[in-house]
C-alpha cells in the first residue's frame, strides 16, 4: 500500500510505470527526487525533509475533480498535523498556501484508466526566486513533521474526501474547497497567455473551472491558467 524510496526521478513516473500492476490507493514517497515535474513544465526536484509523494487512483467519471479532492485532503492533513489550520488556505486550482505563500504543489497525470496524483510539500525548506513567493513550515516557524508523519495524515484525509466524492459527487467537495479558499469574492486577474481578464473570484463550476464575475456583470469560466490576487 505504501512504497518508501530513498531516491527516484519522479514519484509520478514511478507510479505511472507500474500502474498496470499496482492497486488503487497505492502511495509512493521518496526522500529525494531528481527529475520531478511541476505544473506548466516547471521542475520540482527536492530532498532533505520535504514531502514528495504520489497516489494511484482508478476512478470513473470526472476525475479532474480529484484535483480538488487532493487539495482539500492536503489542506486538512497540514491543518491536522500542525494544529494551525487557520494559517492554511487553498488557491485555485490546487495549491495550498501557508500565510498566503505557496507551500505545496499538486500535479495530476493520466495514463489509460490510471490517474496519478503527485504532491510536493515544503516542510523543511523552500526554493528561492520562484515566480510567486514560496514558504515552508520551517520558515513559517511551525514544528516540522517528517514526510512519513504527513503521509499518515494524508492517507486518512484523502480517503475521507475521496469517499465523499464517490458517494455524493462534487457538491460537498466544492463547498469544502470554497470554505478553505483564499480570496473568494475578491478581485483577481487570470493570466491566460494571450489575455488577462480581471474580475471577482465568484466560485467554482461543476468541472472545477474558476468562475470570474466580469465588470459587465457576466460570468466567465477559467479552465486553465494562473490566477493572482489584485
Ligand atoms: C506544481 O507545480 O505546483 C505541482 C508540483 C508537484 C510536485 C510533486 S512532488 C511529487 C510528484 N512527483 C513529481 O514529479 N511531481 C509531483
GROMACS .gro file of C-alpha atoms and ligand atoms in nm:
model
  246
    1UNK     CA    1   0.000   0.000   0.000
    2UNK     CA    2   0.297   0.237   0.070
    3UNK     CA    3   0.635   0.228  -0.102
    4UNK     CA    4   0.907   0.445   0.054
    5UNK     CA    5   1.204   0.511  -0.175
    6UNK     CA    6   1.537   0.674  -0.089
    7UNK     CA    7   1.563   0.840  -0.431
    8UNK     CA    8   1.370   0.841  -0.757
    9UNK     CA    9   1.341   1.055  -1.069
   10UNK     CA   10   0.976   1.137  -1.010
   11UNK     CA   11   0.722   0.963  -0.786
   12UNK     CA   12   0.462   1.029  -1.058
   13UNK     CA   13   0.678   0.849  -1.316
   14UNK     CA   14   0.741   0.563  -1.073
   15UNK     CA   15   0.367   0.501  -1.032
   16UNK     CA   16   0.282   0.561  -1.399
   17UNK     CA   17   0.539   0.296  -1.498
   18UNK     CA   18   0.377   0.043  -1.260
   19UNK     CA   19   0.014   0.149  -1.294
   20UNK     CA   20  -0.092  -0.179  -1.457
   21UNK     CA   21   0.046  -0.386  -1.168
   22UNK     CA   22  -0.037  -0.182  -0.859
   23UNK     CA   23  -0.376  -0.148  -0.689
   24UNK     CA   24  -0.587   0.161  -0.649
   25UNK     CA   25  -0.472   0.363  -0.350
   26UNK     CA   26  -0.105   0.267  -0.367
   27UNK     CA   27   0.113   0.552  -0.235
   28UNK     CA   28   0.481   0.611  -0.306
   29UNK     CA   29   0.700   0.865  -0.128
   30UNK     CA   30   1.066   0.942  -0.174
   31UNK     CA   31   1.338   1.114   0.028
   32UNK     CA   32   1.490   1.269  -0.284
   33UNK     CA   33   1.354   1.346  -0.628
   34UNK     CA   34   1.587   1.417  -0.920
   35UNK     CA   35   1.355   1.455  -1.222
   36UNK     CA   36   1.041   1.587  -1.054
   37UNK     CA   37   0.781   1.779  -1.250
   38UNK     CA   38   0.556   2.064  -1.155
   39UNK     CA   39   0.266   2.216  -1.340
   40UNK     CA   40   0.325   2.421  -1.653
   41UNK     CA   41   0.655   2.249  -1.731
   42UNK     CA   42   0.826   2.354  -1.408
   43UNK     CA   43   1.093   2.142  -1.240
   44UNK     CA   44   1.018   2.005  -0.889
   45UNK     CA   45   1.336   1.842  -0.763
   46UNK     CA   46   1.367   1.820  -0.389
   47UNK     CA   47   1.510   1.643  -0.089
   48UNK     CA   48   1.617   1.670   0.274
   49UNK     CA   49   1.299   1.667   0.471
   50UNK     CA   50   1.038   1.780   0.221
   51UNK     CA   51   0.740   1.568   0.118
   52UNK     CA   52   0.729   1.421  -0.231
   53UNK     CA   53   0.465   1.156  -0.290
   54UNK     CA   54   0.206   1.022  -0.533
   55UNK     CA   55  -0.104   0.808  -0.515
   56UNK     CA   56  -0.254   0.584  -0.783
   57UNK     CA   57  -0.626   0.624  -0.841
   58UNK     CA   58  -0.859   0.425  -1.061
   59UNK     CA   59  -1.189   0.603  -1.081
   60UNK     CA   60  -1.462   0.667  -1.333
   61UNK     CA   61  -1.634   0.995  -1.403
   62UNK     CA   62  -1.497   1.348  -1.396
   63UNK     CA   63  -1.160   1.261  -1.247
   64UNK     CA   64  -1.027   1.615  -1.289
   65UNK     CA   65  -1.238   1.690  -0.981
   66UNK     CA   66  -0.991   1.476  -0.784
   67UNK     CA   67  -0.752   1.768  -0.811
   68UNK     CA   68  -0.978   1.948  -0.561
   69UNK     CA   69  -1.017   1.634  -0.352
   70UNK     CA   70  -0.637   1.615  -0.326
   71UNK     CA   71  -0.600   1.984  -0.237
   72UNK     CA   72  -0.867   1.953   0.033
   73UNK     CA   73  -0.702   1.642   0.172
   74UNK     CA   74  -0.363   1.810   0.181
   75UNK     CA   75  -0.505   2.121   0.347
   76UNK     CA   76  -0.673   1.912   0.616
   77UNK     CA   77  -0.365   1.694   0.669
   78UNK     CA   78  -0.148   2.004   0.721
   79UNK     CA   79  -0.410   2.165   0.943
   80UNK     CA   80  -0.437   1.847   1.150
   81UNK     CA   81  -0.065   1.785   1.188
   82UNK     CA   82   0.022   2.145   1.279
   83UNK     CA   83  -0.292   2.236   1.474
   84UNK     CA   84  -0.277   2.573   1.295
   85UNK     CA   85  -0.539   2.528   1.024
   86UNK     CA   86  -0.628   2.898   1.008
   87UNK     CA   87  -0.288   2.972   0.853
   88UNK     CA   88  -0.350   2.741   0.555
   89UNK     CA   89  -0.573   2.830   0.260
   90UNK     CA   90  -0.647   2.693  -0.086
   91UNK     CA   91  -0.570   2.869  -0.412
   92UNK     CA   92  -0.718   2.765  -0.745
   93UNK     CA   93  -0.671   2.516  -0.884
   94UNK     CA   94  -0.490   2.308  -0.622
   95UNK     CA   95  -0.225   2.497  -0.429
   96UNK     CA   96  -0.214   2.502  -0.051
   97UNK     CA   97  -0.095   2.840   0.080
   98UNK     CA   98   0.066   2.900   0.417
   99UNK     CA   99   0.036   3.260   0.538
  100UNK     CA  100  -0.065   3.342   0.175
  101UNK     CA  101   0.256   3.193   0.025
  102UNK     CA  102   0.281   2.871  -0.177
  103UNK     CA  103   0.399   2.578   0.034
  104UNK     CA  104   0.291   2.287  -0.185
  105UNK     CA  105   0.204   2.173  -0.534
  106UNK     CA  106  -0.017   1.905  -0.686
  107UNK     CA  107   0.022   1.750  -1.032
  108UNK     CA  108  -0.233   1.510  -1.184
  109UNK     CA  109  -0.124   1.286  -1.471
  110UNK     CA  110  -0.323   1.017  -1.655
  111UNK     CA  111  -0.234   0.701  -1.837
  112UNK     CA  112  -0.525   0.494  -1.963
  113UNK     CA  113  -0.760   0.434  -1.671
  114UNK     CA  114  -0.493   0.520  -1.417
  115UNK     CA  115  -0.467   0.862  -1.261
  116UNK     CA  116  -0.159   0.959  -1.063
  117UNK     CA  117  -0.184   1.245  -0.816
  118UNK     CA  118   0.157   1.381  -0.720
  119UNK     CA  119   0.202   1.603  -0.417
  120UNK     CA  120   0.501   1.806  -0.305
  121UNK     CA  121   0.512   1.996   0.024
  122UNK     CA  122   0.780   2.233   0.152
  123UNK     CA  123   0.816   2.106   0.506
  124UNK     CA  124   1.180   2.179   0.595
  125UNK     CA  125   1.280   2.424   0.322
  126UNK     CA  126   1.155   2.605   0.012
  127UNK     CA  127   1.302   2.729  -0.314
  128UNK     CA  128   1.412   3.089  -0.357
  129UNK     CA  129   1.345   3.303  -0.660
  130UNK     CA  130   1.017   3.141  -0.759
  131UNK     CA  131   0.764   3.325  -0.977
  132UNK     CA  132   0.539   3.366  -0.673
  133UNK     CA  133   0.669   3.374  -0.315
  134UNK     CA  134   0.714   3.032  -0.159
  135UNK     CA  135   0.744   2.924   0.203
  136UNK     CA  136   0.784   2.614   0.414
  137UNK     CA  137   0.653   2.502   0.752
  138UNK     CA  138   1.001   2.560   0.895
  139UNK     CA  139   1.023   2.913   0.753
  140UNK     CA  140   0.679   2.987   0.899
  141UNK     CA  141   0.806   2.886   1.244
  142UNK     CA  142   0.596   2.570   1.265
  143UNK     CA  143   0.712   2.235   1.402
  144UNK     CA  144   0.828   2.031   1.102
  145UNK     CA  145   0.670   1.687   1.069
  146UNK     CA  146   0.854   1.408   0.892
  147UNK     CA  147   0.730   1.325   0.542
  148UNK     CA  148   0.614   0.991   0.681
  149UNK     CA  149   0.405   1.163   0.952
  150UNK     CA  150   0.245   1.384   0.690
  151UNK     CA  151   0.173   1.079   0.476
  152UNK     CA  152  -0.010   0.912   0.765
  153UNK     CA  153  -0.241   1.213   0.792
  154UNK     CA  154  -0.275   1.247   0.416
  155UNK     CA  155  -0.374   0.883   0.361
  156UNK     CA  156  -0.660   0.939   0.607
  157UNK     CA  157  -0.780   1.277   0.477
  158UNK     CA  158  -0.752   1.170   0.112
  159UNK     CA  159  -0.952   0.858   0.183
  160UNK     CA  160  -1.217   1.068   0.362
  161UNK     CA  161  -1.261   1.327   0.085
  162UNK     CA  162  -1.236   1.068  -0.194
  163UNK     CA  163  -1.515   0.875  -0.022
  164UNK     CA  164  -1.731   1.189  -0.006
  165UNK     CA  165  -1.669   1.249  -0.377
  166UNK     CA  166  -1.750   0.888  -0.469
  167UNK     CA  167  -2.073   0.888  -0.265
  168UNK     CA  168  -2.203   1.241  -0.316
  169UNK     CA  169  -2.021   1.382  -0.617
  170UNK     CA  170  -1.861   1.723  -0.647
  171UNK     CA  171  -2.108   1.927  -0.438
  172UNK     CA  172  -1.954   1.857  -0.092
  173UNK     CA  173  -1.605   1.892  -0.238
  174UNK     CA  174  -1.687   2.232  -0.389
  175UNK     CA  175  -1.844   2.351  -0.062
  176UNK     CA  176  -1.549   2.235   0.149
  177UNK     CA  177  -1.294   2.369  -0.100
  178UNK     CA  178  -1.460   2.713  -0.112
  179UNK     CA  179  -1.477   2.724   0.270
  180UNK     CA  180  -1.096   2.693   0.276
  181UNK     CA  181  -1.022   2.908  -0.031
  182UNK     CA  182  -0.831   3.236  -0.012
  183UNK     CA  183  -0.997   3.545  -0.152
  184UNK     CA  184  -1.346   3.431  -0.253
  185UNK     CA  185  -1.530   3.746  -0.366
  186UNK     CA  186  -1.209   3.945  -0.404
  187UNK     CA  187  -1.060   4.092  -0.720
  188UNK     CA  188  -0.829   3.870  -0.926
  189UNK     CA  189  -0.656   3.860  -1.262
  190UNK     CA  190  -0.617   3.543  -1.469
  191UNK     CA  191  -0.308   3.517  -1.686
  192UNK     CA  192  -0.417   3.307  -1.981
  193UNK     CA  193  -0.129   3.358  -2.219
  194UNK     CA  194  -0.289   3.583  -2.475
  195UNK     CA  195  -0.518   3.777  -2.240
  196UNK     CA  196  -0.550   3.870  -1.873
  197UNK     CA  197  -0.915   3.911  -1.773
  198UNK     CA  198  -0.989   4.076  -1.437
  199UNK     CA  199  -1.293   4.031  -1.216
  200UNK     CA  200  -1.421   3.891  -0.888
  201UNK     CA  201  -1.347   3.535  -0.776
  202UNK     CA  202  -1.707   3.410  -0.777
  203UNK     CA  203  -1.672   3.036  -0.710
  204UNK     CA  204  -1.617   2.701  -0.879
  205UNK     CA  205  -1.807   2.540  -1.167
  206UNK     CA  206  -1.901   2.169  -1.169
  207UNK     CA  207  -1.597   2.084  -1.376
  208UNK     CA  208  -1.368   2.271  -1.138
  209UNK     CA  209  -1.334   2.581  -1.354
  210UNK     CA  210  -1.282   2.905  -1.164
  211UNK     CA  211  -1.579   3.139  -1.206
  212UNK     CA  212  -1.493   3.504  -1.259
  213UNK     CA  213  -1.756   3.779  -1.239
  214UNK     CA  214  -1.655   4.033  -1.502
  215UNK     CA  215  -1.718   4.406  -1.470
  216UNK     CA  216  -2.001   4.387  -1.728
  217UNK     CA  217  -2.189   4.151  -1.492
  218UNK     CA  218  -2.130   3.836  -1.694
  219UNK     CA  219  -1.956   3.528  -1.553
  220UNK     CA  220  -1.661   3.366  -1.723
  221UNK     CA  221  -1.530   3.016  -1.655
  222UNK     CA  222  -1.150   2.991  -1.643
  223UNK     CA  223  -1.039   2.635  -1.718
  224UNK     CA  224  -0.660   2.670  -1.723
  225UNK     CA  225  -0.411   2.938  -1.634
  226UNK     CA  226  -0.266   3.115  -1.336
  227UNK     CA  227  -0.473   3.338  -1.111
  228UNK     CA  228  -0.336   3.622  -0.900
  229UNK     CA  229  -0.495   3.841  -0.633
  230UNK     CA  230  -0.513   4.213  -0.716
  231LIG     C1  231   0.314   2.244  -0.900
  231LIG     O1  232   0.379   2.286  -0.997
  231LIG     O2  233   0.261   2.321  -0.820
  231LIG     C2  234   0.296   2.095  -0.881
  231LIG     C3  235   0.417   2.030  -0.819
  231LIG     C4  236   0.402   1.880  -0.797
  231LIG     C5  237   0.528   1.816  -0.740
  231LIG     C6  238   0.507   1.675  -0.696
  231LIG     S1  239   0.643   1.614  -0.599
  231LIG     C7  240   0.582   1.451  -0.611
  231LIG     C8  241   0.526   1.432  -0.751
  231LIG     N1  242   0.626   1.386  -0.845
  231LIG     C9  243   0.652   1.478  -0.940
  231LIG     O3  244   0.735   1.464  -1.031
  231LIG     N2  245   0.577   1.587  -0.921
  231LIG    C10  246   0.488   1.571  -0.806
   0.00000   0.00000   0.00000
